[in-house]
Amino acid sequence: MMKVEIWSDIMCPFCYIGKRRFEAGLEQFAHKDEVEVIFRSFQLDPNASKDPDHDVYGLVAKKYGVSREQSIQMHAGLVQQAAALGLEYNFDHAVPANSFDAHRLIHFGAAHGKRTEVAELLFKAYFTDSKHIAKLETLKGIAAEAGLDPEALEAALNSDAYKQEVLAECAEANQLGANGVPFFVINRKYAVSGAQQSDVFLDVLNKSWEEEKPLIILDPSSSGKDGQVCTDDACGIGENE
């Protein structure tokens, strides 16, 4: 199995776009059924509040030193990019809250074989449905939608469960050289930074597959011809000369 690890943050607009572009590239990959995709945790702003007092437009305007009007225009461009991939972004009502517990939910989902499903539902909850992903009831609802036990999730979030796993993956991203997200790592050999086009992902998947594919042994005996080979049991020296 090839392993593709994707570091992302739930509130990163390019992460959802990158997810779709990667999926489009993977769909064209001849060995797609032999690829394991793992979503890893990353926080763009670990200090973000669970109850923000600003909207997305105000947050970006302050962060990048632009006007609110410029921020709205920047987000309009993202809406168009997302729409081209079949995604609906609703920034007018998005709640840019701390994503730490949302990442803990992804790990809770992983423990029950639902990592990818939970990640997709969280992206949709934030970008399309404008849900508050730092609120317990929101996360419980997403857990239920994924077929997980919401009460078990609540118990986990009320404990220290999955905190170290999230922190460890955030730290690992930095160790691997991730300056931002999305950050795709293929077989721990190739890395792709950013929401690249689908053909970029397809190219790196093909390259990695060619380099990692198992050795093909050609056995002449299978074609009716005797091979000359030494084994632990015998060595056919002088035979078939």
Tab-separated table of C-alpha atoms in Angstrom:
chain	number	residue	atom	x	y	z
A	1	MET	CA	0.000	0.000	0.000
A	2	MET	CA	1.148	3.505	-0.788
A	3	LYS	CA	0.575	5.937	2.051
A	4	VAL	CA	-0.475	9.537	1.503
A	5	GLU	CA	-0.586	11.730	4.602
A	6	ILE	CA	-2.365	15.069	4.349
A	7	TRP	CA	-1.731	17.724	6.976
A	8	SER	CA	-4.551	20.253	7.048
A	9	ASP	CA	-6.584	22.568	9.237
A	10	ILE	CA	-10.368	22.507	9.171
A	11	MET	CA	-10.626	26.281	8.678
A	12	CYS	CA	-8.063	26.453	5.870
A	13	PRO	CA	-9.948	27.152	2.601
A	14	PHE	CA	-7.120	25.775	0.478
A	15	CYS	CA	-7.156	22.528	2.476
A	16	TYR	CA	-10.693	21.672	1.356
A	17	ILE	CA	-9.874	22.749	-2.213
A	18	GLY	CA	-6.637	20.753	-2.072
A	19	LYS	CA	-8.504	17.726	-0.779
A	20	ARG	CA	-10.794	17.769	-3.805
A	21	ARG	CA	-7.953	18.300	-6.266
A	22	PHE	CA	-5.977	15.453	-4.720
A	23	GLU	CA	-9.043	13.206	-4.904
A	24	ALA	CA	-9.424	14.077	-8.601
A	25	GLY	CA	-5.800	13.118	-9.224
A	26	LEU	CA	-6.143	9.943	-7.184
A	27	GLU	CA	-9.235	8.945	-9.165
A	28	GLN	CA	-7.108	8.881	-12.325
A	29	PHE	CA	-4.325	6.865	-10.674
A	30	ALA	CA	-4.250	3.282	-11.957
A	31	HIS	CA	-3.449	1.895	-8.501
A	32	LYS	CA	-5.866	4.037	-6.499
A	33	ASP	CA	-7.188	1.006	-4.619
A	34	GLU	CA	-3.723	0.463	-3.199
A	35	VAL	CA	-3.416	3.919	-1.649
A	36	GLU	CA	-4.057	4.645	2.021
A	37	VAL	CA	-4.973	8.279	2.703
A	38	ILE	CA	-4.505	9.614	6.226
A	39	PHE	CA	-5.571	13.088	7.346
A	40	ARG	CA	-3.155	14.616	9.838
A	41	SER	CA	-3.710	17.521	12.233
A	42	PHE	CA	-2.356	21.051	11.849
A	43	GLN	CA	-3.460	24.294	13.491
A	44	LEU	CA	-2.912	27.559	11.686
A	45	ASP	CA	-3.763	29.479	14.865
A	46	PRO	CA	-3.440	27.403	18.060
A	47	ASN	CA	-4.314	30.512	20.083
A	48	ALA	CA	-7.622	31.179	18.337
A	49	SER	CA	-10.569	31.640	20.657
A	50	LYS	CA	-13.320	29.049	21.001
A	51	ASP	CA	-15.785	31.922	20.935
A	52	PRO	CA	-14.476	34.459	18.391
A	53	ASP	CA	-15.690	38.036	18.449
A	54	HIS	CA	-14.971	38.609	14.758
A	55	ASP	CA	-15.983	37.075	11.449
A	56	VAL	CA	-13.712	35.639	8.742
A	57	TYR	CA	-13.514	38.903	6.811
A	58	GLY	CA	-12.400	40.837	9.861
A	59	LEU	CA	-9.922	38.151	10.872
A	60	VAL	CA	-8.167	38.099	7.492
A	61	ALA	CA	-8.241	41.888	7.193
A	62	LYS	CA	-6.443	42.200	10.525
A	63	LYS	CA	-3.993	39.382	9.849
A	64	TYR	CA	-2.858	40.634	6.433
A	65	GLY	CA	-3.287	44.357	6.989
A	66	VAL	CA	-5.945	44.893	4.324
A	67	SER	CA	-9.325	46.568	4.394
A	68	ARG	CA	-12.514	44.675	5.081
A	69	GLU	CA	-13.613	45.304	1.503
A	70	GLN	CA	-10.367	43.820	0.191
A	71	SER	CA	-10.841	40.819	2.454
A	72	ILE	CA	-14.339	40.260	1.074
A	73	GLN	CA	-12.971	40.385	-2.477
A	74	MET	CA	-10.218	37.892	-1.594
A	75	HIS	CA	-12.803	35.475	-0.227
A	76	ALA	CA	-14.986	35.894	-3.311
A	77	GLY	CA	-12.117	34.491	-5.352
A	78	LEU	CA	-11.950	31.480	-3.031
A	79	VAL	CA	-15.685	30.928	-3.426
A	80	GLN	CA	-15.212	30.736	-7.198
A	81	GLN	CA	-12.302	28.281	-6.921
A	82	ALA	CA	-14.329	26.072	-4.604
A	83	ALA	CA	-17.400	26.189	-6.840
A	84	ALA	CA	-15.334	24.930	-9.781
A	85	LEU	CA	-14.736	21.775	-7.722
A	86	GLY	CA	-18.351	21.357	-6.646
A	87	LEU	CA	-17.787	22.884	-3.195
A	88	GLU	CA	-19.950	25.565	-1.612
A	89	TYR	CA	-18.191	28.138	0.564
A	90	ASN	CA	-20.353	30.419	2.741
A	91	PHE	CA	-17.969	32.882	4.342
A	92	ASP	CA	-20.679	35.382	5.315
A	93	HIS	CA	-21.683	33.222	8.265
A	94	ALA	CA	-18.509	31.174	8.908
A	95	VAL	CA	-17.308	31.015	12.526
A	96	PRO	CA	-13.465	31.073	12.694
A	97	ALA	CA	-13.140	29.335	16.062
A	98	ASN	CA	-10.324	27.250	17.544
A	99	SER	CA	-10.046	23.920	15.696
A	100	PHE	CA	-8.270	21.855	18.367
A	101	ASP	CA	-11.298	19.828	19.484
A	102	ALA	CA	-12.310	19.319	15.848
A	103	HIS	CA	-8.933	17.668	15.286
A	104	ARG	CA	-9.526	15.550	18.366
A	105	LEU	CA	-12.779	14.435	16.744
A	106	ILE	CA	-10.806	13.322	13.671
A	107	HIS	CA	-8.623	11.160	15.928
A	108	PHE	CA	-11.709	9.822	17.679
A	109	GLY	CA	-13.041	8.922	14.244
A	110	ALA	CA	-9.721	7.285	13.335
A	111	ALA	CA	-9.988	5.051	16.392
A	112	HIS	CA	-13.245	3.747	14.924
A	113	GLY	CA	-12.146	3.561	11.270
A	114	LYS	CA	-13.829	6.851	10.303
A	115	ARG	CA	-10.947	9.309	9.959
A	116	THR	CA	-11.600	10.318	6.341
A	117	GLU	CA	-15.376	10.535	6.765
A	118	VAL	CA	-15.053	12.773	9.810
A	119	ALA	CA	-12.562	15.092	8.100
A	120	GLU	CA	-14.927	15.548	5.146
A	121	LEU	CA	-17.888	16.240	7.426
A	122	LEU	CA	-15.904	18.823	9.394
A	123	PHE	CA	-14.878	20.684	6.240
A	124	LYS	CA	-18.479	20.744	5.065
A	125	ALA	CA	-19.720	21.826	8.494
A	126	TYR	CA	-17.383	24.810	8.556
A	127	PHE	CA	-17.316	25.991	4.939
A	128	THR	CA	-20.787	25.067	3.691
A	129	ASP	CA	-23.041	24.846	6.737
A	130	SER	CA	-21.360	27.647	8.758
A	131	LYS	CA	-21.355	25.563	11.936
A	132	HIS	CA	-19.416	26.450	15.072
A	133	ILE	CA	-16.825	23.654	15.069
A	134	ALA	CA	-15.510	24.467	18.544
A	135	LYS	CA	-18.866	23.747	20.183
A	136	LEU	CA	-19.458	20.350	21.752
A	137	GLU	CA	-22.956	19.973	20.322
A	138	THR	CA	-21.668	20.628	16.798
A	139	LEU	CA	-18.970	17.999	17.166
A	140	LYS	CA	-21.402	15.495	18.653
A	141	GLY	CA	-23.721	16.054	15.702
A	142	ILE	CA	-20.889	15.410	13.253
A	143	ALA	CA	-19.920	12.273	15.164
A	144	ALA	CA	-23.483	10.997	14.913
A	145	GLU	CA	-23.593	11.810	11.203
A	146	ALA	CA	-20.464	9.694	10.758
A	147	GLY	CA	-22.089	6.789	12.569
A	148	LEU	CA	-20.111	7.301	15.787
A	149	ASP	CA	-21.344	7.427	19.369
A	150	PRO	CA	-21.800	11.123	20.288
A	151	GLU	CA	-21.867	10.374	24.013
A	152	ALA	CA	-18.567	8.519	23.760
A	153	LEU	CA	-17.150	11.533	21.942
A	154	GLU	CA	-18.360	13.860	24.696
A	155	ALA	CA	-16.648	11.693	27.298
A	156	ALA	CA	-13.438	11.770	25.252
A	157	LEU	CA	-13.516	15.551	24.810
A	158	ASN	CA	-14.137	16.026	28.523
A	159	SER	CA	-10.915	14.119	29.180
A	160	ASP	CA	-7.391	14.468	27.801
A	161	ALA	CA	-8.071	11.921	25.077
A	162	TYR	CA	-6.367	12.598	21.732
A	163	LYS	CA	-4.750	15.850	22.879
A	164	GLN	CA	-1.228	14.476	22.607
A	165	GLU	CA	-1.990	12.898	19.230
A	166	VAL	CA	-3.054	16.260	17.798
A	167	LEU	CA	-0.040	18.059	19.245
A	168	ALA	CA	2.317	15.345	18.001
A	169	GLU	CA	1.017	15.587	14.434
A	170	CYS	CA	1.279	19.379	14.465
A	171	ALA	CA	4.889	19.086	15.633
A	172	GLU	CA	5.650	16.409	13.047
A	173	ALA	CA	4.441	18.667	10.240
A	174	ASN	CA	7.026	21.245	11.269
A	175	GLN	CA	9.731	18.583	11.439
A	176	LEU	CA	8.894	17.514	7.888
A	177	GLY	CA	9.295	21.076	6.663
A	178	ALA	CA	5.669	22.122	6.314
A	179	ASN	CA	5.491	25.914	6.197
A	180	GLY	CA	1.730	25.823	5.739
A	181	VAL	CA	-1.149	23.605	4.752
A	182	PRO	CA	-2.334	21.635	2.915
A	183	PHE	CA	0.833	19.543	2.978
A	184	PHE	CA	0.839	16.153	1.255
A	185	VAL	CA	3.467	13.517	2.019
A	186	ILE	CA	3.672	10.448	-0.220
A	187	ASN	CA	5.397	7.374	1.214
A	188	ARG	CA	7.502	9.659	3.386
A	189	LYS	CA	9.601	10.413	0.306
A	190	TYR	CA	7.822	13.111	-1.677
A	191	ALA	CA	6.016	16.168	-0.367
A	192	VAL	CA	3.595	18.436	-2.191
A	193	SER	CA	2.843	21.790	-0.618
A	194	GLY	CA	-0.368	23.656	-1.332
A	195	ALA	CA	-3.593	23.012	-3.220
A	196	GLN	CA	-1.916	22.007	-6.478
A	197	GLN	CA	-3.819	21.003	-9.595
A	198	SER	CA	-4.925	17.370	-9.879
A	199	ASP	CA	-2.336	16.520	-12.551
A	200	VAL	CA	0.456	17.439	-10.135
A	201	PHE	CA	-0.862	14.914	-7.631
A	202	LEU	CA	-1.287	12.295	-10.348
A	203	ASP	CA	2.311	12.794	-11.504
A	204	VAL	CA	3.776	12.377	-8.030
A	205	LEU	CA	1.612	9.316	-7.366
A	206	ASN	CA	2.858	7.707	-10.562
A	207	LYS	CA	6.471	8.600	-9.819
A	208	SER	CA	6.263	7.225	-6.293
A	209	TRP	CA	4.575	4.043	-7.492
A	210	GLU	CA	7.249	3.388	-10.119
A	211	GLU	CA	9.982	3.795	-7.542
A	212	GLU	CA	8.334	1.727	-4.844
A	213	LYS	CA	6.716	-1.075	-6.841
A	214	PRO	CA	7.928	-4.565	-5.935
A	215	LEU	CA	10.628	-6.313	-7.935
A	216	ILE	CA	9.252	-8.450	-10.765
A	217	ILE	CA	11.018	-11.813	-10.989
A	218	LEU	CA	11.195	-13.368	-14.442
A	219	ASP	CA	11.322	-17.171	-14.134
A	220	PRO	CA	12.388	-18.827	-17.415
A	221	SER	CA	11.000	-22.161	-16.219
A	222	SER	CA	7.510	-20.746	-16.541
A	223	SER	CA	8.014	-20.501	-20.293
A	224	GLY	CA	9.095	-24.136	-20.638
A	225	LYS	CA	12.815	-23.370	-20.537
A	226	ASP	CA	15.080	-24.604	-17.767
A	227	GLY	CA	16.747	-21.978	-15.694
A	228	GLN	CA	20.243	-22.242	-14.235
A	229	VAL	CA	20.074	-21.280	-10.594
A	230	CYS	CA	21.566	-22.242	-7.256
A	231	THR	CA	19.299	-22.742	-4.270
A	232	ASP	CA	19.865	-23.867	-0.691
A	233	ASP	CA	19.053	-27.424	-1.771
A	234	ALA	CA	20.885	-27.771	-5.062
A	235	CYS	CA	23.002	-26.080	-7.684
A	236	GLY	CA	22.594	-27.275	-11.263
A	237	ILE	CA	26.182	-26.816	-12.344
A	238	GLY	CA	26.824	-28.626	-15.595
A	239	GLU	CA	23.159	-29.133	-16.373
A	240	ASN	CA	21.547	-27.889	-19.553
A	241	GLU	CA	24.799	-26.584	-20.962
